[in-house]
Coordinates of C-alpha atoms in Angstrom, one line a residue:
M1 CA -22.5 -63.2 20.5
Q2 CA -24.6 -62.3 17.5
W3 CA -25.7 -59.0 19.0
R4 CA -22.1 -58.1 19.8
S5 CA -21.2 -58.7 16.1
I6 CA -24.0 -56.4 15.0
V7 CA -22.9 -53.7 17.4
V8 CA -19.3 -53.9 16.3
G9 CA -20.5 -53.8 12.7
L10 CA -22.6 -50.8 13.2
L11 CA -19.8 -49.1 15.0
L12 CA -17.4 -49.8 12.2
L13 CA -20.0 -48.6 9.7
R14 CA -20.4 -45.3 11.6
L15 CA -16.7 -44.8 11.7
A16 CA -16.4 -45.4 8.0
F17 CA -19.3 -43.0 7.3
S18 CA -17.7 -40.3 9.6
F19 CA -14.3 -40.8 7.8
I20 CA -16.0 -40.3 4.4
L21 CA -17.7 -37.1 5.6
W22 CA -14.3 -36.0 7.1
L23 CA -12.7 -36.3 3.7
T24 CA -15.7 -35.0 1.6
F25 CA -16.1 -31.7 3.5
G26 CA -12.5 -30.7 3.6
L27 CA -11.6 -31.7 7.2
G28 CA -8.9 -34.1 6.1
P29 CA -5.2 -33.5 5.4
S30 CA -5.6 -34.3 1.8
W31 CA -6.9 -30.8 1.2
G32 CA -3.6 -29.3 2.4
F33 CA -5.4 -26.1 3.5
N34 CA -5.3 -25.9 7.3
F35 CA -3.0 -23.4 9.0
P36 CA -3.1 -21.5 12.2
I37 CA -2.3 -18.1 13.5
N38 CA -1.4 -18.3 17.2
F39 CA -1.3 -14.7 18.5
N40 CA -1.3 -13.3 22.0
F41 CA -5.0 -12.5 21.7
S42 CA -7.8 -14.8 20.9
L43 CA -8.3 -15.5 17.2
H44 CA -11.5 -17.4 16.5
K45 CA -11.6 -20.0 13.8
I46 CA -12.3 -18.6 10.4
E47 CA -13.9 -20.7 7.7
L48 CA -14.6 -19.9 4.1
F49 CA -17.3 -22.2 3.1
G50 CA -16.6 -25.6 1.5
E51 CA -18.5 -26.8 -1.5
K52 CA -18.5 -29.6 -4.0
V53 CA -17.7 -28.7 -7.5
G54 CA -20.9 -27.6 -9.2
A55 CA -22.8 -27.3 -5.9
D56 CA -24.3 -24.1 -4.6
P57 CA -22.0 -22.3 -2.3
R58 CA -23.0 -22.3 1.3
S59 CA -24.5 -19.0 2.4
G60 CA -23.0 -16.7 5.0
A61 CA -23.6 -13.2 6.5
W62 CA -21.9 -11.3 3.8
L63 CA -23.2 -13.6 1.1
R64 CA -26.7 -12.7 2.1
H65 CA -26.1 -9.1 1.1
L66 CA -26.5 -10.4 -2.5
A67 CA -29.8 -10.7 -4.2
G68 CA -29.8 -13.8 -6.4
H69 CA -26.8 -15.2 -8.1
H70 CA -23.7 -13.5 -9.3
H71 CA -23.7 -12.3 -12.9
H72 CA -20.4 -12.5 -14.8
H73 CA -19.2 -9.5 -16.8
H74 CA -16.6 -10.1 -19.5
G75 CA -13.7 -7.8 -20.2
Q76 CA -10.1 -7.9 -21.3
G77 CA -6.9 -8.7 -19.3
H78 CA -5.7 -5.6 -17.6
P79 CA -2.4 -3.9 -16.7
R80 CA -1.6 -3.1 -13.2
T81 CA -4.0 -0.3 -12.3
C82 CA -6.8 0.9 -14.5
S83 CA -8.2 -1.8 -16.7
Q84 CA -10.7 -4.6 -16.6
T85 CA -9.9 -8.3 -16.5
E86 CA -11.6 -11.2 -18.1
E87 CA -13.7 -13.3 -15.8
H88 CA -14.0 -17.0 -15.9
G89 CA -16.7 -19.3 -14.6
Y90 CA -14.2 -21.7 -13.0
K91 CA -15.5 -23.3 -9.8
K92 CA -13.5 -25.1 -7.2
P93 CA -14.2 -25.7 -3.5
Y94 CA -12.7 -23.1 -1.2
L95 CA -12.3 -25.0 2.0
R96 CA -11.3 -24.3 5.5
F97 CA -9.4 -21.0 6.0
F98 CA -7.4 -21.7 9.1
E99 CA -7.9 -23.3 12.5
D100 CA -7.1 -21.8 15.9
G101 CA -5.0 -23.5 18.5
G102 CA -3.5 -27.0 18.5
D103 CA -0.2 -27.9 20.0
E104 CA 1.2 -29.1 16.7
Y105 CA 0.4 -25.8 15.0
A106 CA 1.8 -23.8 17.9
K107 CA 5.1 -25.8 17.7
K108 CA 5.3 -25.3 14.0
Y109 CA 4.5 -21.6 13.7
S110 CA 5.7 -20.1 17.0
F111 CA 9.4 -20.6 16.1
F112 CA 11.6 -20.0 13.1
P113 CA 15.2 -21.1 13.4
E114 CA 18.0 -18.7 12.6
K115 CA 19.6 -21.2 10.3
L116 CA 16.4 -21.5 8.3
K117 CA 16.1 -17.7 8.3
A118 CA 19.6 -17.4 6.8
E119 CA 18.7 -20.1 4.2
M120 CA 15.6 -18.2 3.2
R121 CA 17.5 -14.9 3.0
G122 CA 20.0 -16.5 0.7
M123 CA 17.2 -18.0 -1.4
A124 CA 15.6 -14.6 -1.8
R125 CA 18.9 -13.1 -2.7
D126 CA 19.6 -15.8 -5.3
M127 CA 16.1 -15.4 -6.8
F128 CA 16.8 -11.7 -7.3
Y129 CA 20.2 -12.2 -8.9
F130 CA 19.0 -15.0 -11.2
G131 CA 16.4 -12.6 -12.6
Y132 CA 18.6 -9.5 -12.6
E133 CA 21.7 -11.0 -14.1
N134 CA 19.7 -12.6 -16.9
Y135 CA 18.0 -9.3 -17.6
M136 CA 21.4 -7.7 -17.9
K137 CA 22.7 -10.5 -20.0
Y138 CA 19.8 -11.0 -22.4
A139 CA 17.6 -8.0 -22.3
F140 CA 19.4 -4.7 -21.3
P141 CA 19.0 -2.0 -22.6
E142 CA 15.4 -3.1 -23.4
D143 CA 12.7 -2.7 -20.8
E144 CA 11.9 -6.2 -19.7
L145 CA 13.2 -9.7 -19.9
N146 CA 11.3 -12.5 -21.5
P147 CA 12.5 -15.2 -19.2
I148 CA 11.4 -18.2 -21.2
D149 CA 12.9 -17.2 -24.6
C150 CA 15.8 -15.3 -22.9
Q151 CA 15.2 -12.1 -24.9
G152 CA 14.5 -8.5 -24.2
R153 CA 11.1 -6.9 -24.6
G154 CA 10.3 -3.3 -25.5
P155 CA 7.1 -1.4 -26.5
D156 CA 4.8 -3.0 -29.0
V157 CA 5.4 -0.5 -31.8
L158 CA 3.4 -2.6 -34.3
N159 CA 0.3 -2.5 -32.0
P160 CA 0.0 0.9 -30.2
S161 CA -3.3 -0.2 -28.7
N162 CA -1.6 -3.0 -26.7
I163 CA -1.7 -1.0 -23.5
N164 CA -0.9 -4.0 -21.4
I165 CA 2.6 -3.6 -22.8
N166 CA 2.9 0.0 -23.9
D167 CA 1.5 1.6 -20.7
V168 CA 4.6 0.2 -18.9
L169 CA 7.4 -0.1 -21.4
G170 CA 8.9 3.2 -22.7
N171 CA 12.1 2.1 -24.3
Y172 CA 14.1 3.4 -21.3
S173 CA 15.7 0.4 -19.7
L174 CA 12.8 0.0 -17.3
T175 CA 13.9 -3.0 -15.3
L176 CA 17.4 -1.6 -14.6
I177 CA 16.0 1.7 -13.3
D178 CA 13.3 0.1 -11.3
T179 CA 15.9 -2.2 -9.6
L180 CA 18.5 0.4 -8.5
D181 CA 17.6 0.6 -4.8
T182 CA 17.1 -3.1 -4.5
L183 CA 20.8 -3.6 -5.2
L184 CA 21.6 -1.4 -2.2
V185 CA 19.1 -3.2 0.0
L186 CA 21.0 -6.4 -0.9
G187 CA 24.2 -4.7 0.1
N188 CA 25.8 -4.7 -3.4
V189 CA 27.3 -1.3 -3.6
S190 CA 29.6 -2.0 -6.5
E191 CA 26.8 -3.2 -8.7
F192 CA 24.6 -0.3 -7.6
H193 CA 27.4 2.1 -8.8
R194 CA 27.7 0.2 -12.1
A195 CA 24.0 0.3 -12.6
V196 CA 23.8 4.1 -11.8
K197 CA 26.6 4.8 -14.3
L198 CA 24.8 2.8 -16.9
V199 CA 21.6 4.7 -16.4
I200 CA 23.4 8.1 -16.5
D201 CA 25.3 7.1 -19.7
T202 CA 22.6 5.3 -21.6
V203 CA 19.1 6.4 -20.6
S204 CA 17.3 9.2 -22.4
F205 CA 13.6 10.1 -22.1
D206 CA 13.6 11.8 -25.5
K207 CA 11.6 8.9 -26.9
D208 CA 8.6 8.6 -29.2
S209 CA 7.0 6.4 -26.5
T210 CA 3.4 6.8 -25.2
V211 CA 3.3 5.6 -21.6
Q212 CA 0.9 5.7 -18.7
V213 CA 1.7 8.6 -16.4
F214 CA 1.1 6.5 -13.3
E215 CA 3.5 3.7 -14.4
A216 CA 6.2 6.1 -15.5
N217 CA 5.9 7.9 -12.2
I218 CA 6.0 5.0 -9.8
R219 CA 8.5 2.8 -11.7
I220 CA 10.9 5.3 -13.3
L221 CA 10.6 8.7 -11.5
G222 CA 10.3 7.1 -8.1
S223 CA 13.3 4.9 -8.5
L224 CA 15.5 7.7 -9.9
I225 CA 14.6 9.9 -6.9
S226 CA 15.1 7.1 -4.4
A227 CA 18.5 6.2 -5.8
H228 CA 19.6 9.9 -5.9
I229 CA 18.6 10.3 -2.2
L230 CA 20.4 7.2 -1.2
L231 CA 23.5 8.2 -3.1
T232 CA 23.6 11.7 -1.5
D233 CA 22.3 10.8 2.0
S234 CA 24.7 12.2 4.5
K235 CA 23.7 9.6 7.1
Q236 CA 24.7 6.8 4.7
P237 CA 22.6 4.0 6.1
F238 CA 24.1 1.5 3.6
G239 CA 27.7 2.6 4.3
N240 CA 29.8 4.7 2.1
V241 CA 27.7 4.5 -1.2
G242 CA 28.7 7.9 -2.5
L243 CA 29.7 7.9 -6.1
E244 CA 32.8 9.9 -7.2
D245 CA 32.0 12.7 -9.6
Y246 CA 28.2 12.2 -9.2
D247 CA 26.6 15.5 -10.0
N248 CA 22.9 14.9 -9.4
E249 CA 22.5 13.3 -12.8
L250 CA 19.7 11.0 -11.5
L251 CA 17.8 14.0 -10.1
H252 CA 18.2 15.8 -13.5
L253 CA 16.9 12.7 -15.3
A254 CA 13.9 12.6 -12.8
H255 CA 13.2 16.2 -13.5
D256 CA 13.4 15.7 -17.2
L257 CA 10.9 12.9 -17.1
A258 CA 8.6 14.8 -14.8
V259 CA 8.5 17.7 -17.2
R260 CA 7.6 15.3 -20.0
L261 CA 4.7 14.0 -17.9
L262 CA 3.3 17.5 -17.1
P263 CA 1.3 17.9 -20.4
A264 CA -1.0 15.3 -19.0
F265 CA -2.2 18.0 -16.5
E266 CA -3.0 20.6 -19.2
N267 CA -6.3 21.2 -20.9
T268 CA -8.4 19.1 -18.5
G269 CA -11.6 20.4 -17.2
T270 CA -11.0 19.2 -13.7
G271 CA -7.2 19.3 -13.1
I272 CA -7.3 15.5 -13.1
P273 CA -4.6 14.4 -15.6
Y274 CA -4.9 12.5 -18.8
P275 CA -3.8 8.8 -18.3
R276 CA -1.1 8.8 -21.0
V277 CA 1.5 11.0 -22.6
N278 CA 4.0 10.7 -25.4
L279 CA 7.4 11.5 -24.0
K280 CA 8.2 13.7 -27.1
S281 CA 4.9 15.2 -28.2
G282 CA 2.7 15.3 -25.1
V283 CA -0.9 14.1 -24.9
P284 CA -1.7 12.0 -28.0
P285 CA -4.5 13.6 -30.1
D286 CA -6.6 10.4 -29.9
T287 CA -6.3 9.9 -26.1
I288 CA -9.3 9.1 -24.0
N289 CA -10.8 11.5 -21.5
E290 CA -11.1 8.8 -18.8
T291 CA -8.7 7.8 -16.2
C292 CA -8.8 5.7 -13.0
T293 CA -8.6 7.0 -9.5
A294 CA -5.4 5.3 -8.6
G295 CA -3.7 6.4 -11.8
A296 CA -4.5 10.0 -11.4
G297 CA -4.4 10.2 -7.6
S298 CA -1.1 8.4 -6.9
L299 CA 1.5 10.9 -8.1
L300 CA 1.9 13.0 -5.0
V301 CA 4.7 11.1 -3.2
E302 CA 7.1 11.2 -6.2
F303 CA 6.1 14.6 -7.5
G304 CA 6.1 16.0 -4.0
I305 CA 9.6 14.8 -3.2
L306 CA 10.9 16.1 -6.5
S307 CA 9.4 19.5 -5.9
R308 CA 10.9 19.7 -2.4
L309 CA 14.3 18.5 -3.7
I310 CA 14.6 21.1 -6.4
G311 CA 12.6 23.9 -4.8
D312 CA 10.0 24.0 -7.6
S313 CA 6.4 23.7 -6.5
T314 CA 5.0 22.8 -9.9
F315 CA 5.1 19.1 -9.6
E316 CA 3.6 18.8 -6.1
W317 CA 1.1 21.4 -7.0
V318 CA -0.4 19.6 -10.0
A319 CA -0.3 16.2 -8.2
R320 CA -2.0 17.7 -5.1
R321 CA -4.6 19.4 -7.3
A322 CA -5.5 16.1 -8.9
V323 CA -5.9 14.5 -5.5
K324 CA -8.2 17.3 -4.3
A325 CA -10.2 17.2 -7.5
L326 CA -10.9 13.5 -7.1
W327 CA -11.6 14.0 -3.4
N328 CA -14.2 16.6 -4.1
L329 CA -16.0 14.2 -6.5
R330 CA -16.7 11.6 -3.8
S331 CA -20.2 10.7 -3.0
N332 CA -22.0 12.9 -0.5
E333 CA -24.0 9.9 0.7
T334 CA -21.2 7.4 1.3
G335 CA -17.9 9.3 1.1
L336 CA -16.7 6.8 -1.4
L337 CA -15.0 7.4 -4.8
G338 CA -15.5 5.5 -8.0
N339 CA -12.8 3.8 -10.0
V340 CA -13.0 5.6 -13.4
V341 CA -13.7 9.3 -14.0
N342 CA -14.1 11.6 -16.9
I343 CA -11.3 14.2 -16.6
Q344 CA -13.2 16.9 -18.5
T345 CA -16.6 16.6 -16.9
G346 CA -15.8 15.1 -13.5
Q347 CA -18.5 12.4 -14.1
W348 CA -17.9 9.0 -12.7
V349 CA -17.7 6.5 -15.6
G350 CA -16.8 3.6 -13.3
K351 CA -19.0 3.7 -10.1
Q352 CA -17.3 0.7 -8.4
S353 CA -15.6 1.5 -5.1
G354 CA -13.1 -1.1 -3.8
L355 CA -9.6 -1.6 -2.6
G356 CA -8.1 -3.1 -5.7
A357 CA -7.3 -2.2 -9.3
G358 CA -8.1 1.4 -10.1
M359 CA -8.2 2.6 -6.5
D360 CA -5.6 0.9 -4.4
S361 CA -2.7 3.3 -4.3
F362 CA -4.9 6.4 -4.0
Y363 CA -5.6 5.4 -0.4
E364 CA -2.0 4.4 0.1
Y365 CA -0.7 7.7 -1.0
L366 CA -3.1 9.8 1.2
L367 CA -1.4 8.2 4.2
K368 CA 2.1 8.1 2.9
S369 CA 2.0 11.7 1.7
Y370 CA 1.0 12.7 5.2
I371 CA 3.9 10.6 6.7
L372 CA 6.4 12.2 4.3
F373 CA 5.2 15.8 4.1
G374 CA 3.3 16.3 7.3
E375 CA 0.4 18.0 5.5
K376 CA -2.6 17.6 7.8
E377 CA -5.1 17.7 5.0
D378 CA -3.6 14.5 3.6
Y379 CA -4.3 12.6 6.8
K380 CA -7.7 14.2 7.2
M381 CA -8.6 12.8 3.8
F382 CA -7.1 9.4 4.6
K383 CA -8.9 9.2 7.9
A384 CA -12.3 10.0 6.2
A385 CA -11.6 7.5 3.4
Y386 CA -10.7 4.8 5.9
E387 CA -13.9 5.4 7.8
S388 CA -16.0 5.2 4.6
I389 CA -14.2 2.0 3.6
H390 CA -15.1 0.4 7.0
N391 CA -18.7 1.7 6.8
H392 CA -19.5 0.5 3.3
L393 CA -16.9 -2.0 2.0
R394 CA -16.3 -4.1 5.0
R395 CA -18.5 -7.2 5.5
G396 CA -18.5 -9.7 8.3
R397 CA -18.5 -9.5 12.0
E398 CA -17.8 -6.2 13.7
A399 CA -14.8 -7.3 15.6
C400 CA -12.1 -9.2 13.8
N401 CA -11.0 -11.6 16.5
E402 CA -14.1 -12.0 18.6
G403 CA -17.8 -12.5 18.2
E404 CA -19.9 -14.6 15.9
G405 CA -20.4 -14.4 12.2
D406 CA -18.2 -14.4 9.1
P407 CA -14.6 -13.1 9.1
P408 CA -14.1 -9.6 7.7
L409 CA -14.0 -9.1 3.9
Y410 CA -13.8 -5.9 1.9
V411 CA -16.1 -6.1 -1.2
N412 CA -16.7 -4.0 -4.3
V413 CA -19.7 -1.7 -3.9
N414 CA -21.5 1.1 -5.8
M415 CA -19.9 4.3 -4.6
F416 CA -23.3 6.1 -4.3
N417 CA -25.3 3.6 -2.2
G418 CA -22.8 1.0 -0.9
Q419 CA -24.6 -2.0 -2.5
I420 CA -22.4 -4.9 -3.6
M421 CA -21.6 -4.7 -7.3
N422 CA -19.9 -8.1 -7.8
T423 CA -18.5 -11.0 -5.9
W424 CA -14.8 -10.8 -6.6
I425 CA -11.8 -9.3 -5.0
D426 CA -8.5 -8.9 -6.9
S427 CA -4.9 -9.7 -5.9
L428 CA -3.9 -6.0 -5.7
Q429 CA -6.1 -5.7 -2.6
A430 CA -3.6 -7.7 -0.7
F431 CA -1.7 -4.5 -0.2
F432 CA -4.3 -3.2 2.2
P433 CA -3.2 -5.1 5.4
G434 CA 0.2 -3.4 5.0
L435 CA -1.6 0.0 4.8
Q436 CA -3.6 -1.0 7.9
V437 CA -0.3 -1.7 9.7
L438 CA 1.0 1.8 8.8
N439 CA -2.3 3.2 10.2
G440 CA -1.9 1.3 13.4
D441 CA -4.9 -1.1 12.8
V442 CA -2.8 -4.2 13.2
E443 CA -5.7 -6.5 14.4
N444 CA -7.7 -5.9 11.2
A445 CA -4.5 -6.3 9.2
I446 CA -3.9 -9.7 10.7
C447 CA -7.3 -11.0 9.7
L448 CA -7.4 -9.6 6.2
H449 CA -3.8 -10.8 5.5
A450 CA -4.9 -14.3 6.6
F451 CA -7.7 -14.3 4.0
Y452 CA -5.2 -13.7 1.1
Y453 CA -2.7 -16.1 2.5
A454 CA -5.3 -18.8 2.6
I455 CA -5.9 -18.3 -1.1
W456 CA -2.1 -18.5 -1.7
K457 CA -2.0 -21.7 0.3
R458 CA -4.5 -23.3 -2.0
F459 CA -3.0 -22.4 -5.3
G460 CA 0.7 -21.6 -4.6
A461 CA -0.1 -18.1 -6.0
L462 CA -2.7 -15.4 -5.9
P463 CA -5.1 -15.5 -8.9
E464 CA -5.7 -12.0 -10.3
R465 CA -9.3 -12.2 -9.3
Y466 CA -11.0 -14.5 -6.8
N467 CA -14.7 -14.9 -6.5
W468 CA -15.6 -15.2 -2.9
Q469 CA -19.1 -16.4 -3.5
L470 CA -18.1 -19.2 -5.9
Q471 CA -15.0 -19.7 -3.9
A472 CA -12.9 -20.0 -7.1
P473 CA -10.7 -17.8 -9.3
D474 CA -12.4 -15.6 -11.8
V475 CA -9.1 -14.6 -13.5
L476 CA -6.4 -17.1 -13.3
F477 CA -3.0 -15.5 -14.0
Y478 CA -0.4 -14.4 -11.4
P479 CA 2.2 -11.9 -12.8
L480 CA 4.6 -12.2 -9.8
R481 CA 2.9 -9.5 -7.9
P482 CA 4.4 -8.2 -4.6
E483 CA 1.3 -7.1 -2.6
L484 CA 0.9 -10.1 -0.3
V485 CA 4.6 -10.2 0.3
E486 CA 4.6 -6.5 1.2
S487 CA 1.8 -7.0 3.7
T488 CA 3.6 -10.0 5.2
Y489 CA 6.8 -8.0 5.6
L490 CA 5.1 -5.1 7.3
L491 CA 3.1 -7.4 9.6
Y492 CA 6.2 -9.1 10.7
Q493 CA 7.9 -5.8 11.4
A494 CA 4.8 -4.8 13.5
T495 CA 4.3 -8.1 15.4
K496 CA 7.7 -9.9 15.1
N497 CA 5.5 -13.1 15.1
P498 CA 7.4 -16.0 13.5
F499 CA 4.2 -17.0 11.7
Y500 CA 5.0 -14.4 9.1
L501 CA 8.4 -15.9 8.4
H502 CA 6.6 -19.1 7.7
V503 CA 4.3 -17.3 5.3
G504 CA 7.2 -15.7 3.6
M505 CA 9.0 -19.0 3.2
D506 CA 5.8 -20.5 1.7
I507 CA 5.6 -17.7 -0.8
L508 CA 9.3 -17.8 -1.6
Q509 CA 9.2 -21.6 -2.2
S510 CA 6.1 -21.4 -4.3
I511 CA 7.5 -18.8 -6.6
E512 CA 10.7 -20.8 -6.9
K513 CA 8.9 -24.0 -7.6
Y514 CA 6.2 -22.8 -10.0
T515 CA 7.6 -19.8 -11.9
K516 CA 11.4 -20.3 -12.3
V517 CA 12.3 -20.9 -16.0
R518 CA 15.5 -20.9 -18.1
C519 CA 16.4 -17.2 -17.7
G520 CA 14.3 -15.8 -14.9
Y521 CA 10.9 -16.1 -13.3
A522 CA 7.8 -16.1 -15.5
T523 CA 4.2 -14.9 -15.1
L524 CA 1.8 -17.8 -14.2
H525 CA -0.8 -17.9 -16.9
H526 CA -3.0 -20.3 -14.9
V527 CA -2.6 -20.7 -11.1
V528 CA -4.2 -24.1 -11.2
D529 CA -2.3 -25.9 -14.0
K530 CA 0.8 -23.6 -13.5
S531 CA 1.2 -22.9 -17.2
K532 CA 3.3 -19.8 -17.9
E533 CA 3.6 -16.6 -19.9
D534 CA 6.9 -15.2 -21.1
R535 CA 7.0 -12.1 -19.1
M536 CA 8.9 -10.9 -16.0
E537 CA 7.6 -7.5 -14.9
S538 CA 10.0 -5.1 -13.4
F539 CA 8.1 -5.1 -10.0
F540 CA 9.2 -8.6 -9.4
L541 CA 12.8 -7.4 -8.9
S542 CA 11.9 -4.0 -7.5
E543 CA 9.3 -5.2 -4.9
T544 CA 8.7 -9.0 -4.7
C545 CA 12.3 -10.0 -4.2
K546 CA 13.1 -6.9 -2.1
Y547 CA 10.3 -7.5 0.4
L548 CA 11.2 -11.3 0.6
Y549 CA 14.8 -10.5 1.3
L550 CA 14.0 -7.8 3.9
L551 CA 11.6 -10.2 5.6
F552 CA 14.5 -12.6 6.4
D553 CA 17.2 -10.0 6.9
E554 CA 16.8 -8.7 10.4
D555 CA 20.2 -6.9 10.4
N556 CA 19.5 -4.9 7.2
P557 CA 20.6 -1.3 7.5
L558 CA 16.9 -0.3 6.9
H559 CA 16.1 -2.1 10.1
K560 CA 19.1 -0.9 12.1
S561 CA 19.4 2.7 11.0
E562 CA 18.3 5.5 13.3
S563 CA 16.6 7.1 10.3
K564 CA 13.1 6.0 9.4
Y565 CA 12.1 4.9 5.9
I566 CA 9.0 4.3 3.9
F567 CA 8.3 2.5 0.7
T568 CA 6.6 4.0 -2.4
T569 CA 3.9 2.0 -4.0
E570 CA 6.6 0.5 -6.3
G571 CA 8.7 -0.5 -3.3
H572 CA 11.3 2.3 -3.6
V573 CA 13.0 3.3 -0.4
V574 CA 12.7 7.0 0.7
P575 CA 13.6 8.4 4.1
I576 CA 11.2 10.2 6.3
D577 CA 13.3 13.4 6.2
K578 CA 12.7 16.8 7.6
R579 CA 13.8 18.2 4.2
F580 CA 10.5 16.9 2.8
R581 CA 8.6 18.7 5.5
E582 CA 10.0 22.0 4.4
K583 CA 8.8 24.0 1.4
Q584 CA 10.7 26.7 -0.5
W585 CA 7.5 28.3 -1.6
N586 CA 4.4 29.9 0.0
D587 CA 1.2 27.9 0.4
G588 CA -1.8 28.9 -1.7
E589 CA -2.1 29.3 -5.4
L590 CA 0.8 30.5 -7.4
S591 CA 0.9 34.2 -8.1
D592 CA 1.6 35.8 -11.4
Q593 CA 5.0 36.7 -10.1
D594 CA 5.8 33.0 -9.7
M595 CA 5.3 32.6 -13.4
T596 CA 7.4 35.6 -14.5
N597 CA 10.1 34.9 -17.1
V598 CA 9.2 31.3 -17.2
P599 CA 8.8 29.8 -20.7
H600 CA 5.7 27.8 -21.5
T601 CA 6.8 24.5 -23.0
N602 CA 5.4 23.6 -26.4
T603 CA 4.1 20.1 -26.0
S604 CA 4.8 19.4 -29.7
N605 CA 8.4 20.4 -29.3
C606 CA 10.8 17.5 -29.0
D607 CA 13.5 19.7 -27.5
R608 CA 12.5 19.7 -23.8
I609 CA 14.0 21.8 -21.1
P610 CA 17.7 21.0 -20.6
D611 CA 19.1 20.4 -17.1
E612 CA 20.5 24.0 -16.8
R613 CA 17.0 25.3 -17.1
R614 CA 15.4 22.7 -14.9
Y615 CA 13.1 25.1 -13.0
A616 CA 10.9 25.9 -15.9
L617 CA 7.2 26.0 -15.1
P618 CA 5.1 24.9 -18.1
L619 CA 1.6 25.7 -16.8
K620 CA 0.0 29.1 -17.1
S621 CA -1.1 30.6 -13.8
V622 CA -4.3 32.0 -15.2
Y623 CA -5.3 28.6 -16.4
M624 CA -4.5 27.0 -13.1
R625 CA -6.6 29.5 -11.2
Q626 CA -9.5 28.9 -13.5
I627 CA -9.3 25.2 -12.8
D628 CA -9.1 25.9 -9.1
H629 CA -12.3 28.0 -9.3
M630 CA -14.1 25.4 -11.3
V631 CA -13.5 22.5 -8.9
G632 CA -13.5 24.6 -5.7
L633 CA -9.9 24.0 -4.7
S634 CA -8.9 27.6 -3.9

């Protein structure tokens, strides 16, 4: 009997030891981090390596590309596109990514009840209106809502160097304008009409505001163009939304703003625009000669549509010239571009090539410009860029869903040699699976999306930067960004797999739980402790809420219409229309005849071109041809 007791004791001891290991290495339910993707094809288990706090991270195939340990670089918090963010040495275990198979998982994720879908649709709608109505009540006509203090926010006039605020806010009712087409997506025609009238009656761009060209373009210009197109669309996908006595006022406002942005393209040695302009006086005298690739190369969709709507090639021409100039500066060795360039010399100031801040929408607009305008050179550039990204940025096993080795990851590398520059990715990169869907690369999109969703699962938000070597956030805030939601929506449209409805529900509930405050939804200052900052950026209503609502609204006119639509990088709806594939001008450089009798605008003159002279061309043809010759674009 004694030996039996010993055996039983040893067995119990082994079970206890196994249980401890089970908990310690993240295999237990207490981590809350296991989720499946059960697709029609085989999806192998993907792990991101667990570690104890303070322990060395476990090595992997793409970790072995690094020599030694990661060195931290310290910077400042950045706005959406072009700046640097502060890095933190915070370490936490990043445990299991997701597991394949399992009946309980298949049961949970292979079905999404219609009743629950309706509930989530209503929750997304209520989320939008809670933010929108409080903005209108407490903030309008200012640019943004401070949702904690229930006050409006405009430019920081006392601190012009506060570009985190001043790049975006121009004292032009930003949130109202950015939200126009979201009201139609939600089916609220009456409020859309009221908002349009408010914009027409109250908004002026004759402001002493220095703004980032990129932000003004995607948030303001893009929304005005989108709302104008939807108002005047003869096919009326949202029903009869025409506004009585509407006389193209939104288009005139868009043109007025675009003219005020044009000085950014003057007096640059490359044709790449300055990053900022003053809406009254043009390029500030103390402005820097450096800009980021995304900021300078993501103007073509909005500028191109405007040109084709009004029959004036100027805007598309300058935007396309900037794209070509950047493209011609790519590395001969890798085909990659850097993230910061000197607009006068064409020298790369930032040699980092990645998919996130400073580069993201450059790639996005190469493909979307081709989809909208049918210009083959745009797709040729995108195809070459996509190939370079896969050759030099992608780490991990060759095939996404089969084979051995680490799951795919896109890292930041030196544009000239493809060597890894750091070990973080940022939340803006979560847009890329959606772009992969548009390019037909759904399998890779599925895998990359799962990577970002795993991070969301862990924190209930995406930290601004995540260190994949330390498996912990480097920068801890989450400003209600839409990129993961956007990719989730596009993947659901591509696959109709209910898994993505579960992802959307998870994101929706996390935002509701962690960011809702007295008068709206607030930026998370810290994704771990969930402390908040008093800011609700306009893209929360323009994009995050819109994509969440569309994810659960199968019968939305955008999904049922015979017309096809695409979203700008700010989530604005524009149709894929044959009008945008037709040009009212000849290809090639503008001739002197094109410039005849066209006044040259004085950038120091506050009295900009009025609507009745809206075809003015403020760039001299001789100067444009000189730039073309210099950068070899002719």
